[in-house]
Short mmCIF file of N, CA, C and O in Angstrom, two decimals:
data_model
loop_
_atom_site.label_atom_id
_atom_site.label_comp_id
_atom_site.label_asym_id
_atom_site.label_seq_id
_atom_site.Cartn_x
_atom_site.Cartn_y
_atom_site.Cartn_z
N MET A 1 43.94 -48.57 -30.16
CA MET A 1 43.98 -48.36 -31.45
C MET A 1 41.96 -48.29 -30.97
O MET A 1 41.53 -46.94 -32.09
N THR A 2 41.49 -49.15 -30.28
CA THR A 2 40.23 -49.09 -30.27
C THR A 2 39.76 -47.93 -29.81
O THR A 2 38.26 -47.34 -30.29
N ALA A 3 40.53 -47.45 -28.72
CA ALA A 3 39.89 -46.02 -27.58
C ALA A 3 39.93 -44.61 -29.26
O ALA A 3 39.06 -44.17 -28.85
N ARG A 4 40.80 -44.83 -29.56
CA ARG A 4 40.76 -44.18 -30.39
C ARG A 4 39.71 -43.74 -31.47
O ARG A 4 38.97 -42.74 -32.09
N ARG A 5 39.50 -44.96 -31.82
CA ARG A 5 38.27 -45.38 -32.94
C ARG A 5 37.12 -45.11 -32.03
O ARG A 5 36.42 -44.10 -32.93
N ARG A 6 36.53 -44.99 -30.82
CA ARG A 6 35.23 -44.50 -30.57
C ARG A 6 35.31 -42.97 -30.05
O ARG A 6 34.60 -42.64 -29.92
N THR A 7 36.68 -42.76 -29.74
CA THR A 7 36.70 -40.84 -29.76
C THR A 7 36.35 -40.53 -31.31
O THR A 7 35.77 -39.16 -31.57
N ILE A 8 36.85 -40.72 -32.01
CA ILE A 8 36.48 -40.49 -33.61
C ILE A 8 34.71 -40.45 -34.68
O ILE A 8 35.04 -39.69 -35.05
N VAL A 9 34.75 -41.90 -34.42
CA VAL A 9 33.52 -42.52 -34.93
C VAL A 9 32.73 -41.59 -34.74
O VAL A 9 31.68 -41.03 -35.28
N PRO A 10 31.90 -41.35 -33.20
CA PRO A 10 30.87 -40.00 -32.91
C PRO A 10 30.82 -38.99 -33.72
O PRO A 10 30.29 -38.32 -34.27
N PRO A 11 32.02 -38.61 -33.44
CA PRO A 11 31.77 -37.46 -34.20
C PRO A 11 31.67 -36.99 -35.71
O PRO A 11 31.09 -36.47 -36.30
N VAL A 12 32.10 -38.03 -36.00
CA VAL A 12 32.43 -38.26 -37.57
C VAL A 12 30.92 -38.57 -37.95
O VAL A 12 30.17 -38.20 -38.80
N LEU A 13 29.86 -39.49 -37.41
CA LEU A 13 28.56 -39.69 -37.31
C LEU A 13 27.69 -38.51 -37.31
O LEU A 13 26.87 -38.13 -37.87
N ALA A 14 28.24 -37.87 -36.37
CA ALA A 14 27.75 -36.67 -35.69
C ALA A 14 27.42 -35.71 -37.05
O ALA A 14 26.63 -35.20 -37.28
N GLY A 15 28.62 -35.45 -37.29
CA GLY A 15 29.17 -34.20 -38.62
C GLY A 15 28.15 -35.13 -40.17
O GLY A 15 27.67 -34.02 -40.92
N ALA A 16 27.94 -36.44 -39.82
CA ALA A 16 27.22 -36.93 -41.01
C ALA A 16 26.06 -36.31 -41.22
O ALA A 16 25.04 -36.17 -42.27
N ALA A 17 25.53 -36.74 -40.20
CA ALA A 17 23.79 -36.47 -39.47
C ALA A 17 23.59 -35.33 -39.85
O ALA A 17 22.28 -34.72 -40.46
N LEU A 18 24.55 -33.92 -39.61
CA LEU A 18 24.52 -32.56 -39.37
C LEU A 18 24.28 -32.53 -40.80
O LEU A 18 23.35 -31.61 -41.46
N SER A 19 25.27 -32.63 -41.69
CA SER A 19 25.23 -32.44 -43.22
C SER A 19 24.12 -32.91 -43.92
O SER A 19 23.46 -32.42 -44.52
N ALA A 20 23.42 -34.10 -44.09
CA ALA A 20 22.02 -34.58 -44.15
C ALA A 20 21.06 -33.69 -43.64
O ALA A 20 20.23 -33.57 -44.47
N ALA A 21 21.12 -33.60 -42.36
CA ALA A 21 19.93 -32.24 -42.15
C ALA A 21 19.76 -31.13 -42.98
O ALA A 21 18.80 -30.40 -43.00
N ALA A 22 21.13 -30.48 -42.89
CA ALA A 22 21.27 -29.39 -44.05
C ALA A 22 20.82 -29.29 -45.30
O ALA A 22 20.63 -28.93 -45.45
N LEU A 23 20.96 -30.75 -45.67
CA LEU A 23 21.08 -30.76 -47.02
C LEU A 23 19.26 -30.81 -47.45
O LEU A 23 18.47 -29.86 -48.41
N LEU A 24 18.93 -31.46 -46.39
CA LEU A 24 17.11 -31.57 -46.33
C LEU A 24 16.49 -29.84 -45.68
O LEU A 24 15.60 -29.85 -46.43
N VAL A 25 16.85 -29.48 -45.48
CA VAL A 25 16.95 -27.87 -44.85
C VAL A 25 16.71 -27.18 -46.45
O VAL A 25 15.74 -26.17 -46.51
N GLY A 26 17.45 -27.48 -47.12
CA GLY A 26 17.59 -26.50 -48.20
C GLY A 26 16.35 -26.99 -49.37
O GLY A 26 16.41 -26.58 -50.45
N CYS A 27 15.91 -28.18 -49.08
CA CYS A 27 15.25 -28.66 -50.37
C CYS A 27 13.93 -28.29 -49.96
O CYS A 27 13.23 -27.68 -49.65
N SER A 28 13.53 -27.93 -51.63
CA SER A 28 12.37 -27.07 -51.51
C SER A 28 11.28 -27.34 -52.17
O SER A 28 10.56 -27.51 -52.70
N ASP A 29 11.63 -29.24 -52.14
CA ASP A 29 10.70 -29.74 -52.81
C ASP A 29 9.55 -30.74 -51.74
O ASP A 29 9.11 -31.75 -52.73
N ALA A 30 9.13 -30.10 -51.40
CA ALA A 30 8.35 -30.48 -49.83
C ALA A 30 7.32 -30.09 -50.78
O ALA A 30 6.93 -29.68 -51.65
N PRO A 31 6.17 -31.46 -50.22
CA PRO A 31 4.60 -31.16 -51.29
C PRO A 31 3.96 -30.03 -50.41
O PRO A 31 4.48 -29.53 -48.83
N GLU A 32 3.17 -29.17 -50.84
CA GLU A 32 2.58 -28.00 -50.07
C GLU A 32 1.74 -28.54 -49.32
O GLU A 32 0.96 -29.50 -49.86
N VAL A 33 1.56 -27.65 -48.54
CA VAL A 33 0.25 -28.28 -47.48
C VAL A 33 -1.05 -28.00 -48.17
O VAL A 33 -1.39 -26.62 -48.23
N ASP A 34 -1.76 -28.72 -47.91
CA ASP A 34 -3.41 -28.82 -48.22
C ASP A 34 -4.22 -28.10 -46.96
O ASP A 34 -4.24 -28.55 -46.27
N GLY A 35 -4.59 -26.57 -47.41
CA GLY A 35 -5.44 -25.97 -46.31
C GLY A 35 -6.53 -26.21 -45.98
O GLY A 35 -7.30 -26.68 -44.66
N ALA A 36 -7.76 -26.67 -46.59
CA ALA A 36 -8.47 -28.12 -46.72
C ALA A 36 -8.40 -28.70 -46.20
O ALA A 36 -9.14 -28.87 -45.07
N LEU A 37 -7.59 -29.67 -45.99
CA LEU A 37 -7.20 -31.23 -45.26
C LEU A 37 -7.04 -30.40 -44.23
O LEU A 37 -7.21 -30.94 -42.94
N VAL A 38 -5.90 -29.41 -43.69
CA VAL A 38 -5.57 -29.24 -42.58
C VAL A 38 -6.92 -28.83 -41.93
O VAL A 38 -7.05 -29.06 -40.26
N TYR A 39 -7.49 -27.69 -42.50
CA TYR A 39 -8.78 -27.00 -42.03
C TYR A 39 -9.92 -28.37 -41.30
O TYR A 39 -10.32 -28.26 -40.19
N ALA A 40 -10.43 -28.81 -41.98
CA ALA A 40 -10.53 -30.40 -41.94
C ALA A 40 -10.54 -31.22 -41.21
O ALA A 40 -11.00 -31.51 -39.94
N GLN A 41 -9.08 -31.36 -40.94
CA GLN A 41 -8.48 -32.17 -39.75
C GLN A 41 -8.21 -30.89 -37.94
O GLN A 41 -8.27 -31.65 -37.14
N ARG A 42 -8.21 -30.08 -37.92
CA ARG A 42 -7.90 -29.08 -36.93
C ARG A 42 -8.78 -28.08 -36.72
O ARG A 42 -8.88 -27.76 -35.60
N CYS A 43 -9.83 -27.81 -37.59
CA CYS A 43 -10.44 -26.60 -37.07
C CYS A 43 -11.83 -26.89 -36.98
O CYS A 43 -12.32 -26.16 -36.69
N ALA A 44 -12.36 -27.67 -38.33
CA ALA A 44 -13.89 -27.84 -38.96
C ALA A 44 -14.52 -28.71 -37.26
O ALA A 44 -15.92 -28.18 -37.40
N PHE A 45 -14.21 -29.25 -36.66
CA PHE A 45 -15.19 -29.84 -35.11
C PHE A 45 -15.46 -28.17 -34.94
O PHE A 45 -16.68 -28.54 -34.42
N CYS A 46 -14.68 -27.80 -34.28
CA CYS A 46 -15.36 -26.53 -33.53
C CYS A 46 -16.05 -25.33 -34.93
O CYS A 46 -16.85 -24.92 -33.78
N HIS A 47 -15.44 -25.28 -35.76
CA HIS A 47 -16.25 -24.56 -36.50
C HIS A 47 -17.07 -24.51 -37.62
O HIS A 47 -18.17 -23.41 -37.87
N ASP A 48 -17.47 -25.98 -37.74
CA ASP A 48 -18.26 -26.42 -38.93
C ASP A 48 -19.63 -26.97 -37.97
O ASP A 48 -20.45 -27.41 -38.94
N VAL A 49 -19.43 -27.49 -37.09
CA VAL A 49 -20.54 -28.25 -36.26
C VAL A 49 -21.03 -27.39 -35.55
O VAL A 49 -20.80 -26.64 -34.49
N GLU A 50 -22.31 -27.28 -35.71
CA GLU A 50 -23.46 -26.40 -34.82
C GLU A 50 -23.72 -27.10 -33.14
O GLU A 50 -23.42 -28.04 -32.74
N GLY A 51 -23.00 -25.21 -32.77
CA GLY A 51 -23.26 -25.96 -30.84
C GLY A 51 -21.92 -25.96 -30.23
O GLY A 51 -21.34 -26.16 -29.36
N GLN A 52 -20.61 -25.60 -31.29
CA GLN A 52 -19.14 -26.41 -30.93
C GLN A 52 -18.97 -24.86 -30.76
O GLN A 52 -19.53 -23.69 -30.39
N VAL A 53 -17.77 -24.85 -30.16
CA VAL A 53 -17.05 -23.86 -29.52
C VAL A 53 -16.87 -23.02 -30.35
O VAL A 53 -17.10 -21.58 -30.37
N GLY A 54 -16.36 -22.91 -31.59
CA GLY A 54 -16.41 -21.85 -32.52
C GLY A 54 -17.20 -21.63 -33.24
O GLY A 54 -18.01 -22.03 -33.96
N ALA A 55 -17.29 -19.93 -33.49
CA ALA A 55 -18.00 -19.33 -34.31
C ALA A 55 -17.94 -19.51 -35.82
O ALA A 55 -16.77 -20.42 -36.14
N ALA A 56 -18.92 -19.50 -36.61
CA ALA A 56 -18.78 -20.27 -38.43
C ALA A 56 -17.91 -19.28 -38.58
O ALA A 56 -17.99 -18.05 -38.41
N ILE A 57 -16.73 -19.52 -39.68
CA ILE A 57 -16.34 -18.37 -40.14
C ILE A 57 -16.82 -18.38 -41.23
O ILE A 57 -16.59 -18.89 -42.85
N THR A 58 -17.51 -17.30 -41.50
CA THR A 58 -17.85 -16.43 -42.72
C THR A 58 -16.72 -15.14 -43.21
O THR A 58 -16.11 -14.82 -41.98
N ALA A 59 -17.00 -14.68 -44.14
CA ALA A 59 -16.31 -13.56 -44.86
C ALA A 59 -16.63 -12.64 -43.80
O ALA A 59 -15.36 -11.23 -43.78
N GLU A 60 -17.66 -11.82 -43.52
CA GLU A 60 -17.76 -10.90 -42.08
C GLU A 60 -17.00 -11.38 -41.09
O GLU A 60 -15.95 -10.25 -40.53
N THR A 61 -17.03 -12.79 -40.49
CA THR A 61 -16.04 -12.49 -39.36
C THR A 61 -14.33 -12.49 -39.74
O THR A 61 -13.38 -12.10 -38.88
N LEU A 62 -14.10 -12.78 -41.14
CA LEU A 62 -12.60 -12.53 -41.27
C LEU A 62 -12.40 -11.30 -41.78
O LEU A 62 -10.89 -10.81 -41.92
N ALA A 63 -13.63 -10.39 -42.10
CA ALA A 63 -12.93 -9.39 -42.48
C ALA A 63 -11.90 -7.94 -41.70
O ALA A 63 -11.31 -7.26 -42.67
N SER A 64 -11.94 -8.43 -40.96
CA SER A 64 -10.77 -7.68 -39.79
C SER A 64 -9.48 -8.19 -40.37
O SER A 64 -8.55 -7.58 -39.63
N ARG A 65 -9.76 -9.28 -40.46
CA ARG A 65 -7.99 -10.16 -40.86
C ARG A 65 -8.18 -10.85 -42.38
O ARG A 65 -7.72 -11.80 -42.45
N SER A 66 -8.62 -9.86 -43.52
CA SER A 66 -8.86 -9.79 -44.45
C SER A 66 -7.44 -10.12 -45.91
O SER A 66 -7.40 -10.93 -46.87
N ASP A 67 -6.37 -10.27 -44.97
CA ASP A 67 -4.73 -10.35 -45.88
C ASP A 67 -4.31 -11.65 -45.11
O ASP A 67 -4.36 -12.11 -44.23
N GLU A 68 -3.67 -12.25 -46.12
CA GLU A 68 -3.19 -13.79 -45.48
C GLU A 68 -2.14 -13.66 -44.64
O GLU A 68 -1.98 -13.85 -43.65
N ALA A 69 -0.88 -12.50 -44.48
CA ALA A 69 -0.30 -12.63 -43.57
C ALA A 69 -0.79 -12.27 -41.97
O ALA A 69 -0.58 -12.65 -41.41
N THR A 70 -1.92 -11.42 -42.18
CA THR A 70 -2.32 -11.06 -40.91
C THR A 70 -3.52 -11.81 -40.04
O THR A 70 -3.32 -12.53 -39.02
N LEU A 71 -4.19 -12.91 -41.01
CA LEU A 71 -4.73 -14.24 -40.96
C LEU A 71 -3.94 -14.88 -40.02
O LEU A 71 -4.70 -15.75 -39.07
N THR A 72 -2.79 -15.09 -41.01
CA THR A 72 -1.89 -16.05 -40.46
C THR A 72 -1.13 -15.75 -39.10
O THR A 72 -1.14 -16.83 -38.55
N ARG A 73 -0.86 -14.83 -38.93
CA ARG A 73 -0.50 -14.43 -37.63
C ARG A 73 -1.40 -14.74 -36.41
O ARG A 73 -1.17 -15.06 -35.13
N TYR A 74 -2.80 -14.47 -36.58
CA TYR A 74 -3.17 -14.73 -36.10
C TYR A 74 -3.98 -15.85 -35.59
O TYR A 74 -4.33 -16.34 -34.45
N LEU A 75 -4.17 -16.64 -36.48
CA LEU A 75 -4.16 -17.71 -36.47
C LEU A 75 -3.22 -18.62 -35.62
O LEU A 75 -3.23 -19.95 -34.43
N ARG A 76 -2.10 -18.37 -35.79
CA ARG A 76 -0.75 -18.83 -34.82
C ARG A 76 -1.11 -18.92 -33.18
O ARG A 76 -0.37 -19.37 -32.63
N LEU A 77 -1.40 -17.18 -33.43
CA LEU A 77 -1.53 -17.11 -31.64
C LEU A 77 -2.73 -17.73 -31.31
O LEU A 77 -2.63 -18.07 -30.07
N ALA A 78 -3.69 -18.02 -32.13
CA ALA A 78 -5.24 -18.13 -31.01
C ALA A 78 -5.79 -20.18 -31.37
O ALA A 78 -6.53 -20.47 -30.62
N MET A 79 -5.21 -20.25 -32.80
CA MET A 79 -5.38 -21.39 -32.95
C MET A 79 -4.60 -22.80 -33.38
O MET A 79 -3.53 -22.33 -33.35
N PRO A 80 -5.21 -23.86 -32.70
CA PRO A 80 -6.32 -24.37 -32.48
C PRO A 80 -6.55 -23.96 -31.64
O PRO A 80 -5.84 -24.06 -30.18
N TYR A 81 -8.04 -23.70 -30.53
CA TYR A 81 -8.14 -23.40 -29.67
C TYR A 81 -7.70 -23.92 -28.08
O TYR A 81 -7.58 -23.58 -27.33
N GLU A 82 -8.03 -25.14 -28.24
CA GLU A 82 -6.98 -26.03 -27.42
C GLU A 82 -5.52 -26.34 -27.13
O GLU A 82 -5.03 -26.47 -26.09
N ALA A 83 -5.17 -25.85 -28.53
CA ALA A 83 -3.20 -25.80 -28.39
C ALA A 83 -2.97 -24.83 -29.52
O ALA A 83 -2.14 -25.18 -30.15
N PRO A 84 -3.18 -23.55 -28.80
CA PRO A 84 -2.57 -22.57 -30.23
C PRO A 84 -0.82 -22.72 -30.58
O PRO A 84 -0.10 -23.13 -29.58
N GLY A 85 -0.96 -22.05 -31.52
CA GLY A 85 1.18 -22.58 -31.94
C GLY A 85 1.29 -23.84 -32.16
O GLY A 85 2.90 -23.93 -32.41
N THR A 86 0.51 -24.79 -32.11
CA THR A 86 0.69 -26.23 -32.06
C THR A 86 1.12 -26.74 -34.07
O THR A 86 1.49 -28.07 -34.06
N MET A 87 0.41 -25.93 -34.48
CA MET A 87 0.47 -26.50 -36.13
C MET A 87 2.14 -26.14 -36.55
O MET A 87 2.66 -25.08 -36.39
N THR A 88 2.64 -26.03 -38.22
CA THR A 88 3.69 -25.77 -38.92
C THR A 88 3.27 -24.31 -39.20
O THR A 88 1.97 -24.00 -39.38
N ASP A 89 4.50 -23.79 -39.65
CA ASP A 89 3.86 -22.10 -39.87
C ASP A 89 3.26 -22.58 -41.53
O ASP A 89 2.35 -21.97 -41.86
N ALA A 90 3.85 -23.29 -42.36
CA ALA A 90 3.22 -23.83 -43.04
C ALA A 90 1.34 -24.32 -43.55
O ALA A 90 1.17 -23.71 -43.98
N GLU A 91 1.12 -24.79 -42.11
CA GLU A 91 0.02 -25.53 -42.43
C GLU A 91 -0.82 -24.20 -41.96
O GLU A 91 -2.11 -23.86 -42.71
N TYR A 92 -0.49 -23.23 -40.85
CA TYR A 92 -1.13 -22.09 -40.74
C TYR A 92 -1.26 -21.28 -41.73
O TYR A 92 -2.59 -20.55 -42.46
N GLN A 93 0.32 -20.95 -42.68
CA GLN A 93 -0.40 -20.24 -43.73
C GLN A 93 -1.20 -20.84 -45.27
O GLN A 93 -2.58 -19.84 -45.22
N ALA A 94 -1.36 -22.10 -45.42
CA ALA A 94 -2.25 -22.62 -46.40
C ALA A 94 -3.38 -22.85 -45.95
O ALA A 94 -4.65 -22.24 -46.12
N THR A 95 -3.94 -22.53 -44.41
CA THR A 95 -5.20 -22.90 -43.37
C THR A 95 -5.71 -22.04 -43.95
O THR A 95 -6.81 -20.97 -43.87
N ALA A 96 -5.03 -19.89 -43.72
CA ALA A 96 -5.27 -18.83 -43.98
C ALA A 96 -5.77 -18.46 -45.55
O ALA A 96 -6.79 -18.10 -45.44
N ARG A 97 -5.08 -19.41 -46.23
CA ARG A 97 -4.78 -19.19 -47.68
C ARG A 97 -6.67 -19.92 -47.75
O ARG A 97 -7.31 -18.96 -48.99
N TYR A 98 -6.51 -20.81 -47.28
CA TYR A 98 -7.85 -21.62 -47.82
C TYR A 98 -8.87 -20.97 -47.49
O TYR A 98 -9.83 -21.08 -47.83
N LEU A 99 -9.14 -20.14 -45.98
CA LEU A 99 -10.04 -19.74 -45.45
C LEU A 99 -10.23 -18.07 -46.02
O LEU A 99 -11.97 -18.28 -46.62
N LEU A 100 -9.08 -17.33 -46.43
CA LEU A 100 -9.37 -16.15 -47.47
C LEU A 100 -10.68 -16.63 -49.01
O LEU A 100 -11.13 -16.11 -49.51
N GLU A 101 -9.81 -17.51 -49.30
CA GLU A 101 -10.00 -18.03 -50.87
C GLU A 101 -11.52 -18.24 -50.90
O GLU A 101 -12.50 -18.78 -51.73
N THR A 102 -12.20 -19.52 -50.14
CA THR A 102 -12.93 -20.30 -49.94
C THR A 102 -14.29 -19.08 -49.91
O THR A 102 -15.45 -19.41 -49.54
N ARG A 103 -13.75 -18.15 -48.54
CA ARG A 103 -14.97 -17.15 -48.59
C ARG A 103 -15.36 -15.76 -48.95
O ARG A 103 -15.49 -14.92 -48.92
N GLY A 104 -14.43 -16.28 -49.92
CA GLY A 104 -14.47 -15.06 -51.29
C GLY A 104 -13.56 -13.50 -50.93
O GLY A 104 -13.95 -12.82 -51.76
N LEU A 105 -12.67 -13.92 -50.22
CA LEU A 105 -11.70 -12.71 -49.74
C LEU A 105 -9.94 -12.70 -50.41
O LEU A 105 -9.43 -11.79 -50.35
N ALA A 106 -9.62 -13.48 -51.28
CA ALA A 106 -8.58 -13.68 -51.87
C ALA A 106 -9.14 -13.99 -53.40
O ALA A 106 -10.33 -14.80 -53.57
N ASP A 107 -8.03 -13.38 -54.57
CA ASP A 107 -8.25 -13.92 -55.75
C ASP A 107 -8.16 -15.47 -56.10
O ASP A 107 -7.99 -15.86 -57.69
N GLY A 108 -7.54 -16.43 -55.06
CA GLY A 108 -7.24 -17.38 -55.84
C GLY A 108 -5.55 -17.98 -56.03
O GLY A 108 -5.86 -18.88 -56.62
N SER A 109 -5.14 -16.82 -56.15
CA SER A 109 -3.77 -16.83 -57.19
C SER A 109 -2.80 -17.56 -56.15
O SER A 109 -1.43 -17.84 -56.64
N GLY A 110 -2.75 -17.74 -54.85
CA GLY A 110 -2.21 -18.30 -54.14
C GLY A 110 -0.75 -16.97 -53.90
O GLY A 110 -0.22 -17.27 -52.76
N GLU A 111 -1.01 -16.08 -53.89
CA GLU A 111 0.05 -14.87 -53.85
C GLU A 111 -0.09 -14.16 -52.50
O GLU A 111 -1.42 -14.36 -51.71
N GLY A 112 0.80 -14.26 -51.36
CA GLY A 112 0.27 -14.07 -50.15
C GLY A 112 0.16 -12.46 -49.75
O GLY A 112 0.18 -11.51 -50.67
N GLY A 113 -1.32 -12.38 -49.16
CA GLY A 113 -1.95 -10.82 -49.18
C GLY A 113 -2.75 -10.31 -50.22
O GLY A 113 -3.19 -9.22 -50.52
N ALA A 114 -2.82 -11.49 -51.61
CA ALA A 114 -3.70 -10.83 -52.97
C ALA A 114 -4.97 -11.08 -52.19
O ALA A 114 -5.76 -11.99 -51.47
N VAL A 115 -6.02 -9.80 -52.25
CA VAL A 115 -7.42 -9.59 -51.38
C VAL A 115 -8.21 -8.85 -52.26
O VAL A 115 -7.71 -8.16 -52.54
N LEU A 116 -9.30 -9.75 -52.57
CA LEU A 116 -10.38 -8.65 -53.51
C LEU A 116 -10.92 -7.74 -52.89
O LEU A 116 -11.19 -7.58 -51.55
N GLU A 117 -11.23 -6.99 -53.46
CA GLU A 117 -11.85 -5.59 -52.53
C GLU A 117 -13.13 -6.03 -52.05
O GLU A 117 -14.34 -7.32 -52.61
N GLN A 118 -13.92 -5.81 -51.18
CA GLN A 118 -14.89 -6.07 -50.07
C GLN A 118 -16.09 -4.99 -50.58
O GLN A 118 -15.80 -3.62 -50.32
N THR A 119 -17.09 -5.57 -50.79
CA THR A 119 -18.35 -4.73 -50.46
C THR A 119 -18.87 -4.26 -49.07
O THR A 119 -18.33 -5.27 -48.23
N THR A 120 -19.32 -3.55 -48.87
CA THR A 120 -20.10 -2.95 -47.48
C THR A 120 -21.26 -3.25 -47.24
O THR A 120 -21.55 -2.90 -46.43
N THR A 121 -21.84 -3.76 -48.70
CA THR A 121 -23.31 -3.81 -48.35
C THR A 121 -23.50 -5.02 -47.66
O THR A 121 -24.62 -5.29 -47.30
N GLY A 122 -22.80 -6.11 -48.09
CA GLY A 122 -23.18 -7.65 -47.31
C GLY A 122 -23.63 -8.40 -48.77
O GLY A 122 -23.83 -9.71 -48.53
N GLU A 123 -23.89 -7.54 -49.87
CA GLU A 123 -24.54 -8.50 -50.61
C GLU A 123 -24.02 -9.83 -51.18
O GLU A 123 -22.71 -9.52 -51.68
N GLY A 124 -24.30 -10.68 -51.72
CA GLY A 124 -23.61 -11.76 -52.47
C GLY A 124 -22.69 -12.33 -51.56
O GLY A 124 -22.09 -13.33 -51.87
N ARG A 125 -22.91 -12.35 -50.29
CA ARG A 125 -22.34 -13.34 -49.07
C ARG A 125 -23.38 -14.08 -48.69
O ARG A 125 -24.42 -14.21 -48.04
#
């Protein structure tokens, strides 16, 4: 009977762990990622400190990637500089949204791809 218990218990425990993981994956109550915090922790050192590796991130530098989906894809492929692809999808998306909103390129609604019309004169930037 002892040998039988050893062969049954591990699969039962594995099944319980798998069930618990499946329940957690389906939860949507996870806190929203704060793009400003991610930027401060992972991006600001290179982009906000004069003389560092990264260029200043302005509306002009974001102009070619001014919708959230495009900017998120770029960030995932290229950032952070020393370790691209090491952030979660939620962190990349929150960072892209933060950058677009704070540089005046998004309407702040949080809707993916919501981009304001840009002026070509560069005034007010």
